[in-house]
Amino acid sequence: MSTFLYMRLLESSPARYDRGIHVLSRGKIGRVYERVAELVAARGKSVLDVGCGTGAVALACAARGADVVGIDLNPGMLEIARTKGCPPAGSVEWLELSAMEIEDRFPEDAFDAVASCLTFSELSPEEQSYVLKVLHSRMRPSLLTKCFRVRVHGASGIG
């Protein structure tokens, strides 16, 4: 089975997602999530997690003291995320929202940083361009802007 099809299968069964993505990544995905949080989150910072799924990156950011908004289009994934609780250092708000709705929901300069793991591969090139443009406008311009595309088998910084 291709990785793309396996990802789709996991997304259709949120209760199995965390275990499945762990297997698919050969146990490396947790380190990727932690590294992303390390790069974008800090106490008092606001972070938008696009395509938050079951909440691993959002919760890792909150554990570092960030105030996080996690958005995902899949209500089942958000339900799993909500059951995990929130670290006392930060906060997380879970919203059922697609990446294409960010422009309508959040004002410009609303966030210090944006995180997104395993999401952009599901968007067309045109959608990727649009979402990146919108995300750039939703981050405060006075802060260092980092954009990451994270793959299951590694991470590369862009931008």
CSV table of C-alpha atoms in Angstrom, one decimal:
chain,number,residue,atom,x,y,z
A,1,MET,CA,0.0,0.0,0.0
A,2,SER,CA,1.4,3.4,-0.9
A,3,THR,CA,2.1,5.9,1.9
A,4,PHE,CA,-0.6,8.3,0.5
A,5,LEU,CA,-3.3,5.5,0.7
A,6,TYR,CA,-2.1,4.5,4.2
A,7,MET,CA,-2.4,8.1,5.4
A,8,ARG,CA,-5.9,8.3,4.0
A,9,LEU,CA,-6.8,5.1,5.7
A,10,LEU,CA,-5.5,6.4,9.0
A,11,GLU,CA,-7.4,9.7,8.7
A,12,SER,CA,-10.6,7.8,8.1
A,13,SER,CA,-10.1,6.1,11.5
A,14,PRO,CA,-9.0,8.7,14.0
A,15,ALA,CA,-8.8,6.2,16.9
A,16,ARG,CA,-6.0,4.4,15.1
A,17,TYR,CA,-4.2,7.4,13.7
A,18,ASP,CA,-1.6,7.9,16.4
A,19,ARG,CA,-0.5,4.3,16.4
A,20,GLY,CA,-0.6,4.0,12.7
A,21,ILE,CA,1.5,7.2,12.0
A,22,HIS,CA,4.0,5.9,14.6
A,23,VAL,CA,4.3,2.6,12.6
A,24,LEU,CA,4.4,4.4,9.3
A,25,SER,CA,7.2,6.7,10.5
A,26,ARG,CA,9.1,3.8,12.1
A,27,GLY,CA,8.7,5.5,15.4
A,28,LYS,CA,10.3,8.8,14.3
A,29,ILE,CA,7.2,11.0,14.2
A,30,GLY,CA,7.2,11.9,17.9
A,31,ARG,CA,10.7,13.4,17.5
A,32,VAL,CA,9.5,15.4,14.5
A,33,TYR,CA,6.5,16.8,16.4
A,34,GLU,CA,8.8,17.8,19.3
A,35,ARG,CA,11.3,19.4,17.0
A,36,VAL,CA,8.6,21.5,15.3
A,37,ALA,CA,7.3,22.6,18.7
A,38,GLU,CA,10.9,23.5,19.8
A,39,LEU,CA,11.2,25.7,16.7
A,40,VAL,CA,7.9,27.6,16.9
A,41,ALA,CA,6.7,27.6,20.5
A,42,ALA,CA,7.7,29.4,23.6
A,43,ARG,CA,5.9,30.7,26.8
A,44,GLY,CA,3.4,33.4,25.9
A,45,LYS,CA,3.7,32.9,22.1
A,46,SER,CA,0.6,32.3,20.0
A,47,VAL,CA,0.8,29.4,17.5
A,48,LEU,CA,-1.6,28.2,14.8
A,49,ASP,CA,-1.4,24.5,14.1
A,50,VAL,CA,-2.9,23.9,10.7
A,51,GLY,CA,-4.2,20.4,10.1
A,52,CYS,CA,-3.6,19.5,13.8
A,53,GLY,CA,-5.1,16.0,13.5
A,54,THR,CA,-5.1,14.3,16.9
A,55,GLY,CA,-3.2,17.2,18.5
A,56,ALA,CA,0.4,16.1,18.9
A,57,VAL,CA,2.1,19.2,17.6
A,58,ALA,CA,-0.4,21.6,19.3
A,59,LEU,CA,0.1,19.8,22.6
A,60,ALA,CA,3.9,19.8,22.3
A,61,CYS,CA,3.7,23.6,21.7
A,62,ALA,CA,1.4,24.1,24.7
A,63,ALA,CA,3.8,22.1,26.8
A,64,ARG,CA,6.3,24.8,26.0
A,65,GLY,CA,3.9,27.5,27.3
A,66,ALA,CA,2.4,28.6,24.0
A,67,ASP,CA,-1.2,29.5,23.5
A,68,VAL,CA,-2.2,27.3,20.5
A,69,VAL,CA,-5.2,27.2,18.1
A,70,GLY,CA,-5.4,23.8,16.5
A,71,ILE,CA,-7.5,23.5,13.4
A,72,ASP,CA,-8.6,20.5,11.5
A,73,LEU,CA,-11.3,19.6,9.1
A,74,ASN,CA,-11.9,16.1,10.5
A,75,PRO,CA,-14.1,16.2,13.6
A,76,GLY,CA,-13.1,12.7,14.6
A,77,MET,CA,-9.4,13.8,14.8
A,78,LEU,CA,-10.4,16.8,16.9
A,79,GLU,CA,-12.4,14.6,19.3
A,80,ILE,CA,-9.3,12.5,19.9
A,81,ALA,CA,-7.2,15.6,20.4
A,82,ARG,CA,-9.7,16.9,23.0
A,83,THR,CA,-9.4,13.7,25.1
A,84,LYS,CA,-5.7,14.2,25.5
A,85,GLY,CA,-6.0,17.2,27.9
A,86,CYS,CA,-3.8,20.2,27.8
A,87,PRO,CA,-0.4,20.7,29.5
A,88,PRO,CA,-0.7,23.3,32.4
A,89,ALA,CA,2.0,25.5,30.8
A,90,GLY,CA,0.0,26.6,27.8
A,91,SER,CA,-3.5,26.4,26.3
A,92,VAL,CA,-5.1,24.9,23.2
A,93,GLU,CA,-8.3,25.8,21.4
A,94,TRP,CA,-9.5,23.1,19.0
A,95,LEU,CA,-11.5,24.3,16.0
A,96,GLU,CA,-13.1,22.4,13.1
A,97,LEU,CA,-11.8,24.5,10.2
A,98,SER,CA,-10.0,23.9,7.0
A,99,ALA,CA,-6.8,25.6,5.9
A,100,MET,CA,-8.8,27.3,3.2
A,101,GLU,CA,-11.0,29.0,5.8
A,102,ILE,CA,-8.1,30.7,7.8
A,103,GLU,CA,-8.4,34.0,5.9
A,104,ASP,CA,-12.1,34.3,6.9
A,105,ARG,CA,-11.6,33.2,10.6
A,106,PHE,CA,-8.4,35.0,11.8
A,107,PRO,CA,-7.3,38.6,11.5
A,108,GLU,CA,-4.0,39.6,10.1
A,109,ASP,CA,-1.0,39.4,12.5
A,110,ALA,CA,-3.0,37.1,14.8
A,111,PHE,CA,-0.1,34.6,15.5
A,112,ASP,CA,3.5,34.6,16.4
A,113,ALA,CA,4.1,31.3,14.5
A,114,VAL,CA,2.4,28.6,12.4
A,115,ALA,CA,3.0,24.9,12.5
A,116,SER,CA,1.8,22.3,10.0
A,117,CYS,CA,2.8,18.7,9.8
A,118,LEU,CA,1.6,16.2,7.2
A,119,THR,CA,-1.0,18.6,5.8
A,120,PHE,CA,0.4,20.4,2.8
A,121,SER,CA,0.8,17.1,0.9
A,122,GLU,CA,-3.0,16.9,0.8
A,123,LEU,CA,-3.4,20.3,-0.9
A,124,SER,CA,-3.0,21.0,-4.6
A,125,PRO,CA,-0.1,23.3,-5.6
A,126,GLU,CA,-2.6,26.2,-6.0
A,127,GLU,CA,-4.1,25.5,-2.6
A,128,GLN,CA,-0.6,25.3,-1.1
A,129,SER,CA,0.3,28.7,-2.6
A,130,TYR,CA,-2.9,30.3,-1.3
A,131,VAL,CA,-2.6,28.9,2.2
A,132,LEU,CA,1.0,29.9,2.5
A,133,LYS,CA,0.2,33.5,1.4
A,134,VAL,CA,-2.7,33.7,4.0
A,135,LEU,CA,-0.6,32.2,6.7
A,136,HIS,CA,2.2,34.7,6.1
A,137,SER,CA,-0.4,37.5,6.5
A,138,ARG,CA,-1.7,36.0,9.8
A,139,MET,CA,1.8,36.0,11.4
A,140,ARG,CA,3.1,39.0,13.1
A,141,PRO,CA,5.7,40.6,10.8
A,142,SER,CA,8.1,41.8,13.4
A,143,LEU,CA,8.9,38.2,14.4
A,144,LEU,CA,11.1,35.7,12.7
A,145,THR,CA,8.9,33.7,10.3
A,146,LYS,CA,9.6,30.1,9.7
A,147,CYS,CA,7.7,27.8,7.5
A,148,PHE,CA,8.2,24.0,7.6
A,149,ARG,CA,7.1,21.2,5.4
A,150,VAL,CA,7.4,18.1,7.4
A,151,ARG,CA,7.5,14.6,5.9
A,152,VAL,CA,7.0,11.4,7.8
A,153,HIS,CA,10.7,10.3,7.2
A,154,GLY,CA,12.3,13.7,7.8
A,155,ALA,CA,11.9,17.4,8.0
A,156,SER,CA,13.1,20.3,5.8
A,157,GLY,CA,12.8,24.0,6.5
A,158,ILE,CA,11.6,26.2,3.7
A,159,GLY,CA,11.7,30.0,3.8
